[in-house]
PDB file of C-alpha atoms and ligand atoms in Angstrom:
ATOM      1  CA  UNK A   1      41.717 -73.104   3.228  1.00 62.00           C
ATOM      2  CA  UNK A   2      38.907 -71.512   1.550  1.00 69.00           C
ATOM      3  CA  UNK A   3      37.458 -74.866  -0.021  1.00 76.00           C
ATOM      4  CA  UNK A   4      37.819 -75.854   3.682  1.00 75.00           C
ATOM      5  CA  UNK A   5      35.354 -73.372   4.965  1.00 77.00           C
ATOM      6  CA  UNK A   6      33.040 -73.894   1.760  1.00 83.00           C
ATOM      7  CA  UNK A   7      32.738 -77.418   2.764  1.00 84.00           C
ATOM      8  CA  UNK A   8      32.051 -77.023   6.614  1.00 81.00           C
ATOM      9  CA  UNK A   9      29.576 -74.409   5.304  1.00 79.00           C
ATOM     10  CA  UNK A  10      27.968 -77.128   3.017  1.00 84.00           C
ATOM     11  CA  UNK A  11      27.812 -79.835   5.647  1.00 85.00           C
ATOM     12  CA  UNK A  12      27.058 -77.447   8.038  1.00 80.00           C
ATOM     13  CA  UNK A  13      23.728 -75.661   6.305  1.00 83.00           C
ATOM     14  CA  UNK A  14      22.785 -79.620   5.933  1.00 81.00           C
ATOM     15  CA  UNK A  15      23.309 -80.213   9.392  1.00 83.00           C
ATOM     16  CA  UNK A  16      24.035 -77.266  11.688  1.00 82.00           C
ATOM     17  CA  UNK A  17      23.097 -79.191  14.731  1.00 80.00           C
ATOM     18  CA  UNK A  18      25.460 -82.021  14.064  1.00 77.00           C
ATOM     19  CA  UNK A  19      28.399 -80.165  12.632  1.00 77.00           C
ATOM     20  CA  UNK A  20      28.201 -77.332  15.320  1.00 74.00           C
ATOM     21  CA  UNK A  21      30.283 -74.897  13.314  1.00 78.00           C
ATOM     22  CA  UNK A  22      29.900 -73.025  10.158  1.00 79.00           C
ATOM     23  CA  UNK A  23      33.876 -72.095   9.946  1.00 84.00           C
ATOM     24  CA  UNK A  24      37.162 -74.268  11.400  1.00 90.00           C
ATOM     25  CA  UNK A  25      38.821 -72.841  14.592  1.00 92.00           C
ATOM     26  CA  UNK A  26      41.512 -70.997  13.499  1.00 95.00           C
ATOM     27  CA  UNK A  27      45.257 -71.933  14.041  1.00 96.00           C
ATOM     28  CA  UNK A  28      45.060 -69.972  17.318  1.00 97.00           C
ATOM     29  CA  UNK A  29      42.246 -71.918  19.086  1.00 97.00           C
ATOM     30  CA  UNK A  30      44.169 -75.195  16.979  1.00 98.00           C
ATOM     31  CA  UNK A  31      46.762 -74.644  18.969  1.00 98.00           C
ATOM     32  CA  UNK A  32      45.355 -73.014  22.222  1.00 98.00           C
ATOM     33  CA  UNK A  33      43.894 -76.739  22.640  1.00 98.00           C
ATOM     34  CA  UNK A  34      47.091 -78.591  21.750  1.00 98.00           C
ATOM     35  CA  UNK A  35      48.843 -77.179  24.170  1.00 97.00           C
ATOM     36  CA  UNK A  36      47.415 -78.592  26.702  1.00 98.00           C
ATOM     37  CA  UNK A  37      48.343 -82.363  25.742  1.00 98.00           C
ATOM     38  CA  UNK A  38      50.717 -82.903  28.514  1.00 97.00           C
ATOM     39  CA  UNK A  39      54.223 -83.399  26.814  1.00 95.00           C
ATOM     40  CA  UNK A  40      55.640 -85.879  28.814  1.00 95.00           C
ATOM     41  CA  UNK A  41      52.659 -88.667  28.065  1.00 95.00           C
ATOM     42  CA  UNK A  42      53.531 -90.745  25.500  1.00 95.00           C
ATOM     43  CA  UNK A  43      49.954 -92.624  25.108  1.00 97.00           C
ATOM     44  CA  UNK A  44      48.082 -92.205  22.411  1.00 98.00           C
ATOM     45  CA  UNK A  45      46.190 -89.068  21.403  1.00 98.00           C
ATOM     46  CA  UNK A  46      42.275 -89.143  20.286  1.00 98.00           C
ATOM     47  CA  UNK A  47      40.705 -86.360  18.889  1.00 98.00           C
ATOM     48  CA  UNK A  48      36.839 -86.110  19.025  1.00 98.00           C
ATOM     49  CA  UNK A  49      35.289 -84.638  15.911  1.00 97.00           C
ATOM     50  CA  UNK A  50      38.410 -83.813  13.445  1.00 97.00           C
ATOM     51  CA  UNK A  51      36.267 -81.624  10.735  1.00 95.00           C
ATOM     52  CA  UNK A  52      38.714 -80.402   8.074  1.00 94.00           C
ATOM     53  CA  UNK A  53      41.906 -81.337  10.355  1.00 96.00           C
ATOM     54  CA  UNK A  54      43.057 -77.804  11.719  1.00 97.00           C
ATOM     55  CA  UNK A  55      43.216 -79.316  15.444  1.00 98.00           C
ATOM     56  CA  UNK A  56      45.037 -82.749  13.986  1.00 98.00           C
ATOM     57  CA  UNK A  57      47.210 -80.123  12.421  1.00 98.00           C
ATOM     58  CA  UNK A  58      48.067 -78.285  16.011  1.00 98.00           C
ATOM     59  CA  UNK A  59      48.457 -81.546  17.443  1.00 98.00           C
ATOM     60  CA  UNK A  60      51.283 -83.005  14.800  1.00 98.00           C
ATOM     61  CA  UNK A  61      52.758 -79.830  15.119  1.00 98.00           C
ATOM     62  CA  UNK A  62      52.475 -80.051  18.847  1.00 97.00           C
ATOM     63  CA  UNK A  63      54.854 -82.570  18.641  1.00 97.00           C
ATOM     64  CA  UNK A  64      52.643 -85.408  19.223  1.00 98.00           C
ATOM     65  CA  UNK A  65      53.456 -88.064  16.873  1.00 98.00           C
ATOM     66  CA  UNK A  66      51.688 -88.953  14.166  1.00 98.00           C
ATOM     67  CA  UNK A  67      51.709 -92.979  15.354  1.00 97.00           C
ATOM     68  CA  UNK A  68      50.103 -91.831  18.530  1.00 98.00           C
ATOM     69  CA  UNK A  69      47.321 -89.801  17.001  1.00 98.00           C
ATOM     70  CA  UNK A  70      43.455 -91.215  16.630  1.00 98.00           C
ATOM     71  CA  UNK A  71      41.320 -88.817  14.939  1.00 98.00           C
ATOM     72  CA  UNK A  72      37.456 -89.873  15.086  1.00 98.00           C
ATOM     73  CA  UNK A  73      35.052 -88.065  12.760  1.00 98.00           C
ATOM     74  CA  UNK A  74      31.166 -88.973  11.957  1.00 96.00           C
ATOM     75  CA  UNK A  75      30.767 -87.446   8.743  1.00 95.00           C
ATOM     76  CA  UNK A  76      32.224 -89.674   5.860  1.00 96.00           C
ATOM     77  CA  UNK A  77      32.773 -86.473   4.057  1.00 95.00           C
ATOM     78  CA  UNK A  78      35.022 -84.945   6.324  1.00 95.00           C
ATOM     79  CA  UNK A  79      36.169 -88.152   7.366  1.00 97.00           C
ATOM     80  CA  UNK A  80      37.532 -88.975   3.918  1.00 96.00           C
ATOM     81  CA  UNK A  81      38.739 -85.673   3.637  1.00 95.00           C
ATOM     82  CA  UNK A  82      41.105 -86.201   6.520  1.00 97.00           C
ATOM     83  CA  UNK A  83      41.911 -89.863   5.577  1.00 97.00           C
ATOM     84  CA  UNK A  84      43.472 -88.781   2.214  1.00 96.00           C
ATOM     85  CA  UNK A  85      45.365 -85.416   4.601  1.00 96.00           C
ATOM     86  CA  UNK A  86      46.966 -86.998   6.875  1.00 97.00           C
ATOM     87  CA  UNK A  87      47.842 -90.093   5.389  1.00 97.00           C
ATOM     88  CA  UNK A  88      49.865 -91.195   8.396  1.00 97.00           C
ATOM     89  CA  UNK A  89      47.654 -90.548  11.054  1.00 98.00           C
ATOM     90  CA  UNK A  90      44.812 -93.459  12.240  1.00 98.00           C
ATOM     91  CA  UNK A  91      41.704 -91.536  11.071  1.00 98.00           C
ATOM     92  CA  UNK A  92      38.574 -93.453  11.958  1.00 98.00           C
ATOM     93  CA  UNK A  93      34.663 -93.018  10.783  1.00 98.00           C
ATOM     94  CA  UNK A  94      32.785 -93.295  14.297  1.00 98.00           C
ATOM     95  CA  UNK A  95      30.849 -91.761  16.671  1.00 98.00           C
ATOM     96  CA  UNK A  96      32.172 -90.148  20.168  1.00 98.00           C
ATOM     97  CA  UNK A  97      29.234 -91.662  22.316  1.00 98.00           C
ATOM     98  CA  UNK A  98      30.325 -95.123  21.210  1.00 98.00           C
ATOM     99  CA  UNK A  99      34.145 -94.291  21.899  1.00 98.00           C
ATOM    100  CA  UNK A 100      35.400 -97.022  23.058  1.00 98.00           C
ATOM    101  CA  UNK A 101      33.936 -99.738  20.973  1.00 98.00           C
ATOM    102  CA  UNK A 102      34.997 -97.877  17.690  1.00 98.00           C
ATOM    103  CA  UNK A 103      38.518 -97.697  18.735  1.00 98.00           C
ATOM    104  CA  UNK A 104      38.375-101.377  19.755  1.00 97.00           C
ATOM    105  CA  UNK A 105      39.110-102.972  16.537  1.00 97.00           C
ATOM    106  CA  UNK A 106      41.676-100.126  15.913  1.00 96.00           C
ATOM    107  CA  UNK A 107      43.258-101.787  18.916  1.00 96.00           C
ATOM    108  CA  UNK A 108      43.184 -98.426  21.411  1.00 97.00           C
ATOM    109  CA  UNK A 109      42.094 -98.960  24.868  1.00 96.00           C
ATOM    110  CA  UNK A 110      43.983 -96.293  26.552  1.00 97.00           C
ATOM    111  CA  UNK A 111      44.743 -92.942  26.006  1.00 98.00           C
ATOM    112  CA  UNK A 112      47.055 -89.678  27.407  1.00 98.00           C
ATOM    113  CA  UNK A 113      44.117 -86.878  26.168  1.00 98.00           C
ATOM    114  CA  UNK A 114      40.972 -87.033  24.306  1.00 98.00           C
ATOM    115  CA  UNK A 115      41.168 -83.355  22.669  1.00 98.00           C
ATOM    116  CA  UNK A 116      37.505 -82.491  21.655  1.00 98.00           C
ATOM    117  CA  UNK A 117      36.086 -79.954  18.910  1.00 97.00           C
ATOM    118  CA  UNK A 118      32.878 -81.756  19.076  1.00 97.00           C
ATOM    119  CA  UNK A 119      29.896 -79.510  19.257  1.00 95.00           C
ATOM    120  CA  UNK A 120      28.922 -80.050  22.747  1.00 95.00           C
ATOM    121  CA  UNK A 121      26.036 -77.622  23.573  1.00 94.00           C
ATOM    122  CA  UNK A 122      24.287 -78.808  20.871  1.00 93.00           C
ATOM    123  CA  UNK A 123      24.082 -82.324  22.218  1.00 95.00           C
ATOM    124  CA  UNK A 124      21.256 -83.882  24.276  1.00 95.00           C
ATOM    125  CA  UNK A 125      22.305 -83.857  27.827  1.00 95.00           C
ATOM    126  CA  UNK A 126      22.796 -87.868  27.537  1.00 96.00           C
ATOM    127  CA  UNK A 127      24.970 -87.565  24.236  1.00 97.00           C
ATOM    128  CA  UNK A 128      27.053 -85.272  26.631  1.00 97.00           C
ATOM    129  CA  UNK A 129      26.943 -87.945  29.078  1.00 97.00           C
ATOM    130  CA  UNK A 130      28.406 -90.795  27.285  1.00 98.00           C
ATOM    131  CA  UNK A 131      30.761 -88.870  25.350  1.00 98.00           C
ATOM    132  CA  UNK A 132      32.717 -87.957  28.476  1.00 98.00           C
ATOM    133  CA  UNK A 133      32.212 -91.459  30.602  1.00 97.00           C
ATOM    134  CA  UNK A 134      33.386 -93.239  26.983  1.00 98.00           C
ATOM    135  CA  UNK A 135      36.130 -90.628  26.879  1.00 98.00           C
ATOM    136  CA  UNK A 136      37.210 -91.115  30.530  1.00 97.00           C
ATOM    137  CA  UNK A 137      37.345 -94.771  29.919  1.00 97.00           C
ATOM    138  CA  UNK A 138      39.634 -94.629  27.986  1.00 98.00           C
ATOM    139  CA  UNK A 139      42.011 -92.035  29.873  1.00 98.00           C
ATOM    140  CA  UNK A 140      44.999 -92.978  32.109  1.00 96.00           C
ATOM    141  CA  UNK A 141      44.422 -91.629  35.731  1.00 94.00           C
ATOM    142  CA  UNK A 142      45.283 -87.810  35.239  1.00 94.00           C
ATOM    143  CA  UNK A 143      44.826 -87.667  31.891  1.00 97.00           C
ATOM    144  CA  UNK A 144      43.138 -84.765  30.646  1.00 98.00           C
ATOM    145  CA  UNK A 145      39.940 -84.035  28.480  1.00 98.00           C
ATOM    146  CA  UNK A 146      40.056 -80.956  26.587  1.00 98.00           C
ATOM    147  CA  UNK A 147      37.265 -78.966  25.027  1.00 98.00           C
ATOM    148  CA  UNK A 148      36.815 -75.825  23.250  1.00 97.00           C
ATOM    149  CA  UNK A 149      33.398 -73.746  23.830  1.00 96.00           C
ATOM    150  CA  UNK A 150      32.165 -70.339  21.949  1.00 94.00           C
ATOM    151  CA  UNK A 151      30.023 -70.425  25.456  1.00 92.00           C
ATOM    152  CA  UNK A 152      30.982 -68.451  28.269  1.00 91.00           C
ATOM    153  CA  UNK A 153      30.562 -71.072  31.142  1.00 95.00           C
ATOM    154  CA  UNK A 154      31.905 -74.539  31.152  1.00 97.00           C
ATOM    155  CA  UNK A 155      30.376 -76.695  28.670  1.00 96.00           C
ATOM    156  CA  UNK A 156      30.001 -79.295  30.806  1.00 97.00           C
ATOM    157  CA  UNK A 157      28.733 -79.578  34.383  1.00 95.00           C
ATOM    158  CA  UNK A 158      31.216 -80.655  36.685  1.00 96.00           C
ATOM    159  CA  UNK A 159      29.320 -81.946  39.383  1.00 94.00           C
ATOM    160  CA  UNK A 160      26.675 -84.181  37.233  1.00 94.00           C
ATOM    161  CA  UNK A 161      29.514 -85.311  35.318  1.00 95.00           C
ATOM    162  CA  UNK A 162      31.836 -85.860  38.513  1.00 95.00           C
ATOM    163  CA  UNK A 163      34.671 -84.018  36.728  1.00 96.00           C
ATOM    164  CA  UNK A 164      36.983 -81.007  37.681  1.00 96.00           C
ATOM    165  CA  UNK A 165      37.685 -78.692  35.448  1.00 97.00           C
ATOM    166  CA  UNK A 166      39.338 -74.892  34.220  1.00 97.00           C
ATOM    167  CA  UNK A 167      39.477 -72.751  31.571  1.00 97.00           C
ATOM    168  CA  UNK A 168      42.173 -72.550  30.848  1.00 97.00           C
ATOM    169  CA  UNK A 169      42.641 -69.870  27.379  1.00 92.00           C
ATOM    170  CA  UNK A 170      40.319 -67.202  25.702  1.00 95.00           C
ATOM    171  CA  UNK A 171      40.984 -67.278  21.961  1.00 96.00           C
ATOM    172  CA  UNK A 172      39.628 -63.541  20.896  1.00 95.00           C
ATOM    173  CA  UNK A 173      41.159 -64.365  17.102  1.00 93.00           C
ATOM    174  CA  UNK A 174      38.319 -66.942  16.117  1.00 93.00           C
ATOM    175  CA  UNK A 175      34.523 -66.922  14.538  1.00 91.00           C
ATOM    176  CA  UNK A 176      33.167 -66.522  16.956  1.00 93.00           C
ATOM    177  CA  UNK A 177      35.807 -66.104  19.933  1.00 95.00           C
ATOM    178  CA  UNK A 178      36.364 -69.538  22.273  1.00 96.00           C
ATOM    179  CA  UNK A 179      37.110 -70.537  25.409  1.00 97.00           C
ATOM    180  CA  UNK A 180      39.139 -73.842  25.824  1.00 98.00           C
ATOM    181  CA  UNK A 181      38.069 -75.950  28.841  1.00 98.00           C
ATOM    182  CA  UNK A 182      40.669 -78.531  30.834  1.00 98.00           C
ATOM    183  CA  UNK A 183      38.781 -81.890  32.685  1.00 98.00           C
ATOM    184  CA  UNK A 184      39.935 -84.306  34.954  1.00 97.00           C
ATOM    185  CA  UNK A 185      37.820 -86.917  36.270  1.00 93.00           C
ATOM    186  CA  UNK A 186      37.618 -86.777  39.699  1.00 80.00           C
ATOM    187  CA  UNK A 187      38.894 -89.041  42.314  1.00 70.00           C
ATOM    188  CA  UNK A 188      35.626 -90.067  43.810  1.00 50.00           C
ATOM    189  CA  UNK A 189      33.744 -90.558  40.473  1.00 49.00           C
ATOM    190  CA  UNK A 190      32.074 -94.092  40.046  1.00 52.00           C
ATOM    191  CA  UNK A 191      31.882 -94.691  36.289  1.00 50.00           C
ATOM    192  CA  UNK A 192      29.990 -97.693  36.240  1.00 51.00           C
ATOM    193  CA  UNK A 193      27.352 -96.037  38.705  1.00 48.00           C
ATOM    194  CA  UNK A 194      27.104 -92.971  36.208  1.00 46.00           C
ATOM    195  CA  UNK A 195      23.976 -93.857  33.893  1.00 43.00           C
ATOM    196  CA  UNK A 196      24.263 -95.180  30.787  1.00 42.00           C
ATOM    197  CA  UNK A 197      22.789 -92.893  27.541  1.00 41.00           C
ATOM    198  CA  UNK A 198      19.240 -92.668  27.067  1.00 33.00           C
TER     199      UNK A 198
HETATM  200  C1  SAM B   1      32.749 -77.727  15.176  1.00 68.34           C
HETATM  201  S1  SAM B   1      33.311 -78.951  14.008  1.00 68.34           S
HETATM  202  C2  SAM B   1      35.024 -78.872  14.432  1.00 68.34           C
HETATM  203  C3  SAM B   1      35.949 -79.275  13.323  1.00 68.34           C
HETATM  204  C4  SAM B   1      37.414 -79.016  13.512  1.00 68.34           C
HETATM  205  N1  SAM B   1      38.041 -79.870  14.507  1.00 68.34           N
HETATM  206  C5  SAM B   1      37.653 -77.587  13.847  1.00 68.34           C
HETATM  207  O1  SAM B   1      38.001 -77.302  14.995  1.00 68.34           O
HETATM  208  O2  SAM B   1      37.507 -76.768  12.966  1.00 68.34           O
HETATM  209  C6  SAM B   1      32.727 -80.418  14.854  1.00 68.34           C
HETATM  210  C7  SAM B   1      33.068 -81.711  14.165  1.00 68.34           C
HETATM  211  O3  SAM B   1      32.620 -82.770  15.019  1.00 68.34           O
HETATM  212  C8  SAM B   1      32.024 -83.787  14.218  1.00 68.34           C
HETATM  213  N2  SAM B   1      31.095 -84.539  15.087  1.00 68.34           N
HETATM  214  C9  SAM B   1      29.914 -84.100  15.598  1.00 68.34           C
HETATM  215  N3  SAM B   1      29.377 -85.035  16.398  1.00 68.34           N
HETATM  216  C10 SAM B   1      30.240 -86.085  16.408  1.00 68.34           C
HETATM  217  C11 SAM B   1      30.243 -87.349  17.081  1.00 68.34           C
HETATM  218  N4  SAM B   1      29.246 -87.702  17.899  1.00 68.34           N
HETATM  219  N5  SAM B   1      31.294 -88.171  16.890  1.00 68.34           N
HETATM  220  C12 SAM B   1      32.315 -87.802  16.069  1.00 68.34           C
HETATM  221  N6  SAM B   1      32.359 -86.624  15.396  1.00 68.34           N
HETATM  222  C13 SAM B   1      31.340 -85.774  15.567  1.00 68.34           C
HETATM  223  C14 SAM B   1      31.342 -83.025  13.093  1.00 68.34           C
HETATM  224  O4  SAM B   1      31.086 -83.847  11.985  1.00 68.34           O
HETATM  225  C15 SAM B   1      32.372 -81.917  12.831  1.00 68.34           C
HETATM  226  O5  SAM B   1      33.328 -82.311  11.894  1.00 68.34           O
END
């Protein structure tokens, strides 16, 4: 665990902007988050930004099953890191904006949640932007998106981004303390009118 947090730190003093946290979420936010995969879907699971796997862990543990679980990381560090983890889980090197064309070959164009530890604030508004239309492209009607935040508003506005949204938990027993956010798209959202990323 510790050679976890040494390596986040690492990656994280090389990037801060790009690995957003200095620390993994603890098993209480982990599983705060994976809750909140509804339990009935049986679609496939994507998680945005995997780091050193404590969320995949929450999620497997969550009961959703390993052959329904897509874990997309950017760094090749981290990603390798959770290739040689979770051995059984589809673990692919990729970037959220360009979501749905890097799970393409992988063969996933649908999904029951997108479950996100990616660090969202940091991100240019546009980033932001295609993240979440890439994300709700893939989602079944009703699915949810689900985001933590160490911010105390939604990390994402609803209106520009034509989504509804809660919070939906306050983990107090994480570095620093997190919020975890539940979107839906909503009904009258055009996709293909929404802008495309700068
Ligand atoms: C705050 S860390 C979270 C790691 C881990 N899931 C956790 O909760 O401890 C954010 C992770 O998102 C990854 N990331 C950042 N931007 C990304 C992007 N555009 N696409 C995929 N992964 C990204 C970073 O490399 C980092 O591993």
């Amino acid at each position: 665990m510790r050679s976890q947090s040494n390596l986040l730190f690492k990656l994280w003093l090389k990037d801060p902007l790009k690995i957003g946290a200095i620390t993994p979420s603890s098993r209480q936010l982990a599983e705060a988050m994976a809750r909140l995969v509804p339990p009935e879907a049986t679609g496939p699971v994507v998680e945005l930004g995997g780091g050193t796997g404590v969320v995949t862990r929450a999620l497997l543990g969550a009961g959703v099953s390993a052959d329904r679980l897509i874990v997309v990381e950017r760094d090749p560090t981290l990603h390798g890191l959770l290739r040689d983890r979770y051995s059984d889980v589809t673990v692919v090197l990729g970037d959220a904006a360009t979501l749905v064309e890097t799970l393409r070959p992988h063969g996933i164009d649908r999904a029951s949640a997108v479950v996100s530890s990616l660090p969202i604030l940091s991100m240019r508004k546009s980033v932001r932007r295609a993240i979440v239309e890439q994300s709700f492209a893939l989602l079944e009607p009703e699915a949810p998106f689900i985001q933590f935040t160490y911010g105390l508003f939604s990390p994402l506005s609803r209106r520009e981004l034509g989504l509804t949204g809660q919070v939906k938990g306050r983990v107090l027993n994480n570095l620093p303390p997190a919020s975890v956010w539940l979107y839906h798209r909503h009904g009258t959202f055009d996709m293909a009118s929404a802008g495309h990323p700068a």
